[in-house]
Structures are given as C-alpha cells and as structure tokens.
CSV table of C-alpha atoms in Angstrom, one decimal:
chain,number,residue,atom,x,y,z
A,1,MET,CA,32.9,4.9,-3.4
A,2,THR,CA,29.8,3.4,-1.9
A,3,THR,CA,28.2,6.8,-1.4
A,4,THR,CA,28.8,7.6,-5.0
A,5,GLY,CA,27.2,4.4,-6.1
A,6,THR,CA,24.2,5.1,-3.9
A,7,LEU,CA,23.8,8.6,-5.3
A,8,LYS,CA,24.0,7.3,-8.9
A,9,SER,CA,21.4,4.7,-8.1
A,10,SER,CA,19.0,7.2,-6.6
A,11,SER,CA,19.6,9.6,-9.5
A,12,SER,CA,18.9,6.9,-12.1
A,13,GLU,CA,15.7,5.9,-10.2
A,14,LEU,CA,14.5,9.5,-10.4
A,15,ASP,CA,15.4,9.9,-14.0
A,16,LEU,CA,13.7,6.6,-14.9
A,17,ASP,CA,10.5,7.5,-13.0
A,18,ARG,CA,10.3,11.1,-14.3
A,19,PRO,CA,7.4,11.7,-16.7
A,20,ASN,CA,8.5,12.1,-20.3
A,21,ILE,CA,6.5,15.1,-21.6
A,22,GLU,CA,7.6,14.3,-25.1
A,23,ASP,CA,5.3,11.3,-25.1
A,24,TYR,CA,2.3,13.6,-24.9
A,25,LEU,CA,3.5,16.1,-27.6
A,26,PRO,CA,2.6,15.8,-31.3
A,27,THR,CA,4.9,13.5,-33.4
A,28,GLY,CA,7.6,15.0,-35.7
A,29,SER,CA,5.6,14.5,-38.8
A,30,SER,CA,2.6,16.5,-37.5
A,31,ILE,CA,4.9,19.2,-36.2
A,32,GLN,CA,6.4,19.7,-39.6
A,33,GLN,CA,3.0,20.2,-41.2
A,34,GLU,CA,2.3,23.3,-39.0
A,35,PRO,CA,2.9,26.7,-40.6
A,36,HIS,CA,6.1,28.5,-39.9
A,37,GLY,CA,5.9,31.3,-37.3
A,38,LYS,CA,3.2,29.7,-35.3
A,39,LEU,CA,4.0,29.1,-31.6
A,40,ARG,CA,4.0,25.4,-30.8
A,41,LEU,CA,3.6,23.7,-27.4
A,42,HIS,CA,7.1,22.3,-27.8
A,43,ASP,CA,8.5,25.8,-28.2
A,44,LEU,CA,6.7,27.0,-25.1
A,45,LEU,CA,8.1,24.3,-22.9
A,46,ASP,CA,11.6,25.0,-24.1
A,47,ILE,CA,11.4,28.4,-22.4
A,48,SER,CA,12.2,27.0,-19.0
A,49,PRO,CA,13.1,23.6,-17.5
A,50,THR,CA,10.8,24.6,-14.6
A,51,LEU,CA,7.9,25.1,-16.9
A,52,SER,CA,8.6,21.8,-18.6
A,53,GLU,CA,8.7,20.1,-15.2
A,54,ALA,CA,5.5,21.7,-14.2
A,55,ALA,CA,3.8,20.6,-17.4
A,56,GLY,CA,5.1,17.1,-16.9
A,57,ALA,CA,3.7,17.0,-13.3
A,58,ILE,CA,0.3,18.1,-14.6
A,59,VAL,CA,0.2,15.5,-17.3
A,60,ASP,CA,1.7,12.5,-15.3
A,61,ASP,CA,3.8,12.7,-12.2
A,62,SER,CA,5.5,9.9,-10.4
A,63,PHE,CA,3.8,10.7,-7.0
A,64,THR,CA,0.3,10.5,-8.4
A,65,ARG,CA,1.1,7.3,-10.2
A,66,CYS,CA,1.7,5.6,-6.9
A,67,PHE,CA,-1.9,6.2,-5.7
A,68,LYS,CA,-4.1,5.5,-8.7
A,69,SER,CA,-5.5,2.4,-10.2
A,70,ASN,CA,-4.5,1.5,-13.8
A,71,PRO,CA,-7.6,0.0,-15.4
A,72,PRO,CA,-7.0,-3.1,-17.5
A,73,GLU,CA,-7.1,-2.9,-21.2
A,74,PRO,CA,-10.6,-4.0,-22.5
A,75,TRP,CA,-10.6,-7.3,-24.2
A,76,ASN,CA,-14.3,-7.6,-25.1
A,77,TRP,CA,-14.0,-5.4,-28.2
A,78,ASN,CA,-15.4,-7.6,-30.9
A,79,VAL,CA,-18.5,-9.6,-31.7
A,80,TYR,CA,-16.8,-12.9,-30.7
A,81,LEU,CA,-15.5,-11.9,-27.3
A,82,PHE,CA,-18.4,-9.7,-26.1
A,83,PRO,CA,-20.8,-12.6,-25.6
A,84,LEU,CA,-18.2,-14.4,-23.5
A,85,TRP,CA,-17.7,-11.3,-21.4
A,86,CYS,CA,-21.4,-11.1,-20.8
A,87,CYS,CA,-21.5,-14.7,-19.7
A,88,GLY,CA,-18.7,-14.0,-17.3
A,89,VAL,CA,-20.5,-11.0,-15.8
A,90,VAL,CA,-23.6,-13.1,-15.3
A,91,PHE,CA,-21.7,-16.0,-13.7
A,92,ARG,CA,-19.7,-13.6,-11.4
A,93,TYR,CA,-22.7,-11.6,-10.2
A,94,LEU,CA,-25.5,-14.2,-10.1
A,95,ILE,CA,-23.6,-17.3,-9.1
A,96,LEU,CA,-20.2,-16.6,-7.6
A,97,PHE,CA,-21.3,-13.5,-5.6
A,98,PRO,CA,-24.3,-15.1,-3.8
A,99,ALA,CA,-22.2,-18.2,-3.0
A,100,ARG,CA,-19.4,-15.9,-1.6
A,101,ILE,CA,-22.0,-14.0,0.5
A,102,LEU,CA,-23.2,-17.3,1.9
A,103,VAL,CA,-19.6,-18.4,2.8
A,104,LEU,CA,-19.0,-15.1,4.5
A,105,THR,CA,-22.3,-15.3,6.4
A,106,ILE,CA,-21.6,-18.8,7.6
A,107,GLY,CA,-18.1,-17.6,8.7
A,108,TRP,CA,-19.5,-14.7,10.8
A,109,ILE,CA,-22.1,-17.0,12.4
A,110,ILE,CA,-19.5,-19.5,13.4
A,111,PHE,CA,-17.1,-16.8,14.5
A,112,LEU,CA,-19.5,-14.7,16.6
A,113,SER,CA,-21.2,-17.7,18.2
A,114,SER,CA,-17.7,-18.8,19.4
A,115,PHE,CA,-16.0,-15.5,20.0
A,116,ILE,CA,-18.6,-13.8,22.2
A,117,PRO,CA,-18.8,-16.7,24.8
A,118,VAL,CA,-15.0,-17.1,24.9
A,119,HIS,CA,-14.5,-13.3,25.3
A,120,PHE,CA,-16.9,-12.9,28.2
A,121,LEU,CA,-16.8,-16.3,30.0
A,122,LEU,CA,-13.0,-16.8,30.1
A,123,LYS,CA,-12.0,-13.5,31.5
A,124,GLY,CA,-10.3,-15.1,34.4
A,125,GLN,CA,-8.2,-17.4,32.2
A,126,ASP,CA,-6.4,-14.8,30.0
A,127,LYS,CA,-3.8,-17.2,28.4
A,128,LEU,CA,-6.5,-19.7,27.3
A,129,ARG,CA,-8.8,-16.9,26.1
A,130,ARG,CA,-6.1,-15.3,24.1
A,131,ASN,CA,-5.1,-18.5,22.4
A,132,ILE,CA,-8.7,-19.3,21.4
A,133,GLU,CA,-9.3,-15.8,20.2
A,134,ARG,CA,-6.2,-15.9,18.1
A,135,SER,CA,-7.4,-19.1,16.4
A,136,LEU,CA,-10.9,-17.7,15.9
A,137,VAL,CA,-9.5,-14.5,14.3
A,138,GLU,CA,-7.3,-16.6,11.9
A,139,MET,CA,-10.3,-18.7,11.0
A,140,MET,CA,-12.5,-15.6,10.2
A,141,CYS,CA,-9.7,-14.2,8.0
A,142,SER,CA,-9.7,-17.5,6.2
A,143,PHE,CA,-13.4,-17.1,5.5
A,144,PHE,CA,-12.7,-13.6,4.1
A,145,VAL,CA,-10.1,-15.0,1.8
A,146,ALA,CA,-12.4,-17.8,0.7
A,147,SER,CA,-15.1,-15.2,-0.1
A,148,TRP,CA,-12.7,-13.7,-2.7
A,149,THR,CA,-11.7,-17.1,-4.0
A,150,GLY,CA,-8.3,-16.1,-2.7
A,151,VAL,CA,-5.3,-18.0,-4.1
A,152,VAL,CA,-2.4,-17.1,-1.8
A,153,LYS,CA,1.0,-18.7,-2.1
A,154,TYR,CA,3.2,-18.3,1.0
A,155,HIS,CA,7.0,-18.5,0.7
A,156,GLY,CA,9.4,-19.0,3.6
A,157,PRO,CA,9.0,-20.1,7.2
A,158,ARG,CA,5.8,-19.3,9.1
A,159,PRO,CA,6.2,-16.4,11.6
A,160,SER,CA,6.5,-17.4,15.3
A,161,ARG,CA,5.9,-15.5,18.5
A,162,ARG,CA,9.2,-14.1,19.8
A,163,PRO,CA,10.1,-11.0,21.8
A,164,LYS,CA,12.0,-8.1,20.2
A,165,GLN,CA,10.9,-8.7,16.6
A,166,VAL,CA,8.7,-6.8,14.3
A,167,PHE,CA,7.3,-7.7,10.8
A,168,VAL,CA,7.2,-5.0,8.1
A,169,ALA,CA,5.4,-5.3,4.8
A,170,ASN,CA,4.5,-3.2,1.7
A,171,HIS,CA,0.9,-2.0,1.7
A,172,THR,CA,-1.6,-2.2,-1.1
A,173,SER,CA,-5.0,-2.6,0.7
A,174,MET,CA,-6.5,-3.4,4.1
A,175,ILE,CA,-6.8,-7.0,2.8
A,176,ASP,CA,-3.0,-7.3,3.2
A,177,PHE,CA,-3.7,-7.6,6.9
A,178,ILE,CA,-6.4,-10.3,6.3
A,179,ILE,CA,-4.2,-12.3,4.0
A,180,LEU,CA,-1.3,-12.3,6.5
A,181,GLU,CA,-3.6,-12.8,9.5
A,182,GLN,CA,-5.0,-16.1,8.2
A,183,MET,CA,-1.6,-17.6,8.5
A,184,THR,CA,-0.5,-16.0,11.8
A,185,ALA,CA,-2.4,-13.9,14.3
A,186,PHE,CA,-0.5,-10.6,14.0
A,187,ALA,CA,-1.0,-7.5,16.1
A,188,VAL,CA,-1.1,-4.7,13.6
A,189,ILE,CA,-0.6,-1.0,13.9
A,190,MET,CA,-3.3,0.7,11.7
A,191,GLN,CA,-5.1,3.9,11.0
A,192,LYS,CA,-8.4,4.1,12.9
A,193,HIS,CA,-11.3,3.9,10.5
A,194,PRO,CA,-14.9,4.9,10.9
A,195,GLY,CA,-18.0,2.8,10.4
A,196,TRP,CA,-18.2,-1.0,10.7
A,197,VAL,CA,-14.5,-1.3,10.1
A,198,GLY,CA,-13.8,0.9,13.2
A,199,LEU,CA,-16.3,-1.2,15.2
A,200,LEU,CA,-14.3,-4.4,14.3
A,201,GLN,CA,-11.1,-2.6,15.2
A,202,SER,CA,-12.3,-1.6,18.7
A,203,THR,CA,-13.9,-4.9,19.6
A,204,ILE,CA,-12.6,-8.1,17.8
A,205,LEU,CA,-9.1,-6.9,16.7
A,206,GLU,CA,-8.3,-5.5,20.1
A,207,SER,CA,-8.2,-9.1,21.3
A,208,VAL,CA,-5.1,-9.8,19.2
A,209,GLY,CA,-3.3,-6.7,20.6
A,210,CYS,CA,-3.7,-4.3,17.6
A,211,ILE,CA,-2.7,-0.7,18.0
A,212,TRP,CA,-4.6,2.2,16.4
A,213,PHE,CA,-3.6,5.7,15.5
A,214,ASN,CA,-5.1,8.9,14.1
A,215,ARG,CA,-3.0,10.9,11.6
A,216,THR,CA,-4.8,14.1,12.6
A,217,GLU,CA,-3.8,14.0,16.3
A,218,ALA,CA,-0.1,14.8,17.0
A,219,LYS,CA,-0.2,13.3,20.5
A,220,ASP,CA,-1.0,9.9,19.0
A,221,ARG,CA,2.6,9.5,17.8
A,222,GLU,CA,4.0,9.5,21.3
A,223,ILE,CA,1.3,7.2,22.6
A,224,VAL,CA,1.8,4.8,19.7
A,225,ALA,CA,5.6,4.8,20.0
A,226,ARG,CA,5.3,3.9,23.7
A,227,LYS,CA,2.8,1.1,23.0
A,228,LEU,CA,5.1,-0.3,20.3
A,229,ARG,CA,8.0,-0.5,22.6
A,230,GLU,CA,5.9,-2.2,25.3
A,231,HIS,CA,4.5,-4.7,22.8
A,232,VAL,CA,7.7,-5.9,21.3
A,233,GLN,CA,9.1,-6.7,24.8
A,234,GLY,CA,6.3,-9.2,25.6
A,235,ALA,CA,7.2,-12.8,25.0
A,236,ASP,CA,3.6,-13.9,24.8
A,237,ASN,CA,2.3,-11.0,22.6
A,238,ASN,CA,1.3,-11.7,19.0
A,239,PRO,CA,4.0,-10.8,16.4
A,240,LEU,CA,3.8,-7.1,15.6
A,241,LEU,CA,3.0,-6.2,12.0
A,242,ILE,CA,3.7,-2.7,10.7
A,243,PHE,CA,3.1,-1.2,7.2
A,244,PRO,CA,5.8,1.5,7.3
A,245,GLU,CA,4.6,3.2,4.1
A,246,GLY,CA,1.7,4.5,6.1
A,247,THR,CA,-0.7,4.4,3.2
A,248,CYS,CA,-1.9,2.1,0.5
A,249,VAL,CA,0.2,2.1,-2.7
A,250,ASN,CA,-0.9,0.6,-6.0
A,251,ASN,CA,1.4,-2.5,-5.9
A,252,HIS,CA,3.7,-1.1,-8.6
A,253,TYR,CA,5.7,1.2,-6.4
A,254,THR,CA,7.0,1.5,-2.8
A,255,VAL,CA,7.1,4.9,-1.2
A,256,MET,CA,9.4,5.9,1.7
A,257,PHE,CA,9.3,3.8,4.9
A,258,LYS,CA,8.7,5.6,8.2
A,259,LYS,CA,11.5,5.0,10.6
A,260,GLY,CA,9.4,4.1,13.6
A,261,ALA,CA,9.6,0.4,13.1
A,262,PHE,CA,13.3,0.5,12.6
A,263,GLU,CA,14.3,2.4,15.8
A,264,LEU,CA,12.7,-0.1,18.3
A,265,GLY,CA,16.0,-1.9,18.8
A,266,CYS,CA,14.6,-5.2,17.6
A,267,THR,CA,14.9,-7.6,14.7
A,268,VAL,CA,13.0,-6.6,11.6
A,269,CYS,CA,11.4,-9.3,9.5
A,270,PRO,CA,10.5,-8.1,5.9
A,271,VAL,CA,7.4,-9.4,4.3
A,272,ALA,CA,6.8,-8.8,0.5
A,273,ILE,CA,3.3,-8.9,-1.0
A,274,LYS,CA,2.7,-8.9,-4.7
A,275,TYR,CA,-0.8,-9.2,-6.2
A,276,ASN,CA,-1.5,-10.5,-9.7
A,277,LYS,CA,-3.8,-8.1,-11.6
A,278,ILE,CA,-5.0,-10.7,-14.1
A,279,PHE,CA,-8.2,-11.2,-12.2
A,280,VAL,CA,-8.7,-8.0,-10.1
A,281,ASP,CA,-6.7,-5.0,-9.0
A,282,ALA,CA,-6.4,-5.3,-5.2
A,283,PHE,CA,-5.3,-1.7,-4.7
A,284,TRP,CA,-7.7,0.2,-2.3
A,285,ASN,CA,-7.9,4.0,-3.0
A,286,SER,CA,-9.4,5.0,0.3
A,287,ARG,CA,-10.0,8.6,-0.9
A,288,LYS,CA,-12.3,7.5,-3.7
A,289,GLN,CA,-13.7,4.2,-2.5
A,290,SER,CA,-15.1,3.0,0.8
A,291,PHE,CA,-13.8,-0.3,2.1
A,292,THR,CA,-17.3,-1.8,1.7
A,293,LYS,CA,-17.2,-1.0,-2.0
A,294,HIS,CA,-13.7,-2.4,-2.2
A,295,LEU,CA,-14.8,-5.7,-0.7
A,296,LEU,CA,-17.7,-5.8,-3.1
A,297,GLN,CA,-15.3,-5.3,-6.0
A,298,LEU,CA,-13.2,-8.2,-4.7
A,299,MET,CA,-16.2,-10.5,-4.2
A,300,THR,CA,-17.5,-9.9,-7.7
A,301,SER,CA,-14.2,-10.6,-9.3
A,302,TRP,CA,-12.9,-14.0,-10.5
A,303,ALA,CA,-10.3,-14.3,-7.8
A,304,VAL,CA,-7.7,-12.6,-5.7
A,305,VAL,CA,-4.3,-14.0,-6.5
A,306,CYS,CA,-1.1,-13.0,-4.7
A,307,ASP,CA,2.3,-14.2,-3.4
A,308,VAL,CA,3.6,-13.6,0.1
A,309,TRP,CA,7.3,-13.9,0.9
A,310,TYR,CA,8.6,-14.1,4.5
A,311,LEU,CA,12.2,-12.8,4.0
A,312,GLU,CA,15.3,-13.1,6.0
A,313,PRO,CA,15.3,-11.2,9.3
A,314,GLN,CA,17.4,-8.0,9.4
A,315,ASN,CA,19.2,-6.2,12.2
A,316,LEU,CA,20.6,-2.7,12.5
A,317,LYS,CA,24.2,-2.7,11.3
A,318,PRO,CA,27.0,-0.8,13.3
A,319,GLY,CA,27.0,2.8,12.3
A,320,GLU,CA,23.7,2.5,10.4
A,321,THR,CA,20.9,5.1,11.1
A,322,PRO,CA,17.2,4.0,11.4
A,323,ILE,CA,16.5,5.8,8.1
A,324,GLU,CA,19.3,3.9,6.3
A,325,PHE,CA,18.0,0.7,7.9
A,326,ALA,CA,14.5,1.4,6.6
A,327,GLU,CA,15.8,2.1,3.1
A,328,ARG,CA,17.8,-1.2,3.2
A,329,VAL,CA,14.7,-3.2,4.1
A,330,ARG,CA,12.7,-1.3,1.5
A,331,ASP,CA,15.3,-2.4,-1.1
A,332,ILE,CA,14.8,-6.0,0.0
A,333,ILE,CA,11.0,-5.9,-0.2
A,334,SER,CA,11.0,-4.0,-3.5
A,335,HIS,CA,13.4,-6.4,-5.2
A,336,ARG,CA,11.6,-9.5,-4.0
A,337,ALA,CA,8.1,-8.2,-5.1
A,338,GLY,CA,9.3,-6.5,-8.3
A,339,LEU,CA,8.2,-3.1,-7.2
A,340,LYS,CA,9.8,0.3,-8.2
A,341,LYS,CA,11.1,2.5,-5.5
A,342,VAL,CA,10.2,6.2,-5.5
A,343,PRO,CA,11.5,8.9,-3.1
A,344,TRP,CA,8.1,10.1,-1.9
A,345,ASP,CA,6.6,10.4,1.5
A,346,GLY,CA,3.2,8.6,1.4
A,347,TYR,CA,1.7,11.1,3.9
A,348,LEU,CA,1.9,13.8,1.2
A,349,LYS,CA,-1.3,12.2,-0.1
A,350,TYR,CA,-3.1,13.5,3.0
A,351,SER,CA,-1.5,17.0,3.2
A,352,ARG,CA,-0.4,19.9,1.1
A,353,PRO,CA,3.3,20.6,0.2
A,354,SER,CA,5.0,22.7,2.9
A,355,PRO,CA,5.5,26.5,2.4
A,356,LYS,CA,9.3,26.0,2.4
A,357,HIS,CA,9.1,23.6,-0.5
A,358,ARG,CA,7.0,26.0,-2.5
A,359,GLU,CA,9.3,28.9,-1.7
A,360,ARG,CA,12.4,26.9,-2.8
A,361,LYS,CA,10.7,26.1,-6.1
A,362,GLN,CA,9.8,29.8,-6.6
A,363,GLN,CA,13.3,30.8,-5.8
A,364,ASN,CA,14.8,28.4,-8.3
A,365,PHE,CA,12.4,29.6,-11.0
A,366,ALA,CA,13.2,33.3,-10.2
A,367,GLU,CA,17.0,32.6,-10.4
A,368,SER,CA,16.6,30.8,-13.8
A,369,MET,CA,14.6,33.7,-15.2
A,370,LEU,CA,17.2,36.2,-14.0
A,371,ARG,CA,20.0,34.2,-15.5
A,372,ARG,CA,18.2,34.2,-18.9
A,373,LEU,CA,17.6,37.9,-18.7
A,374,GLU,CA,21.2,38.6,-17.9
A,375,GLU,CA,22.4,36.5,-20.9
A,376,LYS,CA,20.3,38.7,-23.2
C-alpha cells in the first residue's frame, strides 16, 4: 500500500510539473474564426502524443525551468513610478554600492592581515591555528553578507562539531556556502572553479578542510569518496557540508540528490535554504554568468533576504537504501523550504542525454506510428 501511495505521489508530481502546451495555443474564439479545411497547430499536435510532448519540451520543459532565472515583473511602467525607480537606481549604484565596496575592502584588509601571520607563524601549533583560522573565515563570510545587506534568519540549533555527521542543503548559489559559513565554519565539498574563486579555494578555504572535485575527471569520484569517509571520522574536523544536488537550482525546485552523502554510514543533518526574491534573485546560473558578475548583481541590489532552517538529524532506517534515504531527506528539505520536487538529475545540465535514452524514445515513437498504421 505504501508503494502504491509513493507511485501515485510521484505520478502526480510529474503530471503537475508537465508543461501544458494548451496554454501556448490560440484560444477557442480565435480558432473558430479560422477558415474550415486549414491545418491548425492544434490538429498537428493531435497526430501523436510524442509530437505533443516534444512541442511541450521545446516551449517549456520542467528540466530547463529548474536552471533559469525568472525575471520579476516590471513595476516602473507609468509616469508616477518611473521617477521613483530612477531614484532607486541612483541610490543603489552611487551610494549603496560604494559603501558595500568599502565594507568588503575593510573586511579583506582585516582578514588578510590576520590570516597570513597566523597561517605561517603558528604551523607548530595546529589546534590553535585551526581555531583562529575558523574564526577568521567566519568573520570574512560575515563581511561578505554585510556587503549584500544580507538579512538572514536562522532557525534551529547551531551546528556543532561531532564525528560521524554530515550536513546536506539545497543549492541555489555559491553564496549558500557563505551564508552558512558565517554561522559555523563548515568544510564543504565543492566543484573546483577557475580564476580568483579557485585561488581562494586552494589557499584560504583549504584551512577549514574543504574538499574539491572536478566533474570532468572520473578518478576524482574515488578520491573524493575516500576523503569524505576520512573527514567524517575526525572528531576535531569541521562539520562537513554537502550540496547533494551537485549544481545550482533556481530556488523553486529541488532536483535529485546524489547518494554519496547518504552512504557514509553517519547521521545526516538537513539544512533548508529559501531566498526571498522581493529584492534580488539569488540564483547563480554559472553557464551564463561569472561569479564576479553574480556578486556585482547582489551588491547593487537592495538586499539579500533568506531563511535557513537546521532541521532534525536523520539516520538510515532498517532496510532503507541510500537512494531512498536521499529521497526522504529531499522530501524534508523541499517541504520546509516550499520547493517543488522534480525527478531530474542535475548533472544533465552539463551533459547530453545518453544514446540509450534517445533510442528508447525513438522506439516508442516507432511503435506508436506502427499501431496507428495498423488501425487504418
């Protein structure tokens, strides 16, 4: 009975999220005005469900919707509101932005003037050095949040350092890490980035035990899995933070969680993050925008507003597989943050569909055509 309920739930999710091609077709009144005998788009799509599905995917598919920003509706559309909008632009770019640059510059000066001596002069005292570096990284992240006029509301108990536990969170932008890091010095597993972000990863963030991977190298998976198991065993290591979606999603959906964090044999602590889009869309589309431009967008907005929930720790239940465990935790995070679940693998954003998937679709289309020909 439970299985049936799960299947029904999954089916309803898919039906609810499936694009409705009817929304993009002409209305009934306009169709009736067309002359008889003329082939309409509606008639063409009725030829095959596969054709209708393909048209829906071209117009608006649930996978693409997970990875695109939805621009806010313009509000400066009349003569009364437009001057107010212009005043807001001037204030944000000429007053707020320089002030935020100053805050960030002061933060970097304080951080580097403290971090460099501590990192090199306290090499013989590892425990003291790690504690100071943790505090400095938390402080620097607080400066970053201040440079966005960040308004972050934390719910639940503050994370503590304990062995055999891992924190997992939904992922909207790289700033997720900064927002969580200002509260607790997490060691995060993250994609290796180029440029100044990569320089920070290989120098400063190495000090809190962060682990990096590269999607293009297959050997990295084995190395990362070994490092994860070693990290969660250490009692003095920083809490491990993983974004199991593996990519940034636009804070309206959650895609499939990778099972790596759920087969470590340790307690999983869910973290739900929800951004309020009233002031700025915090989603980072890394394929269209560099992180520098993303930061500039945040620093020229009014504020970054979000809620963070530290939820009840979860453990693997008897007879439960790591994949089922990952889905259960995804349910908890999605429900708390008000996000819609979709059955997609986020890595599809970086790769083409497999040949087997294409062949299966082709086979289904061929079978449907043969059935229609046989009926006639």
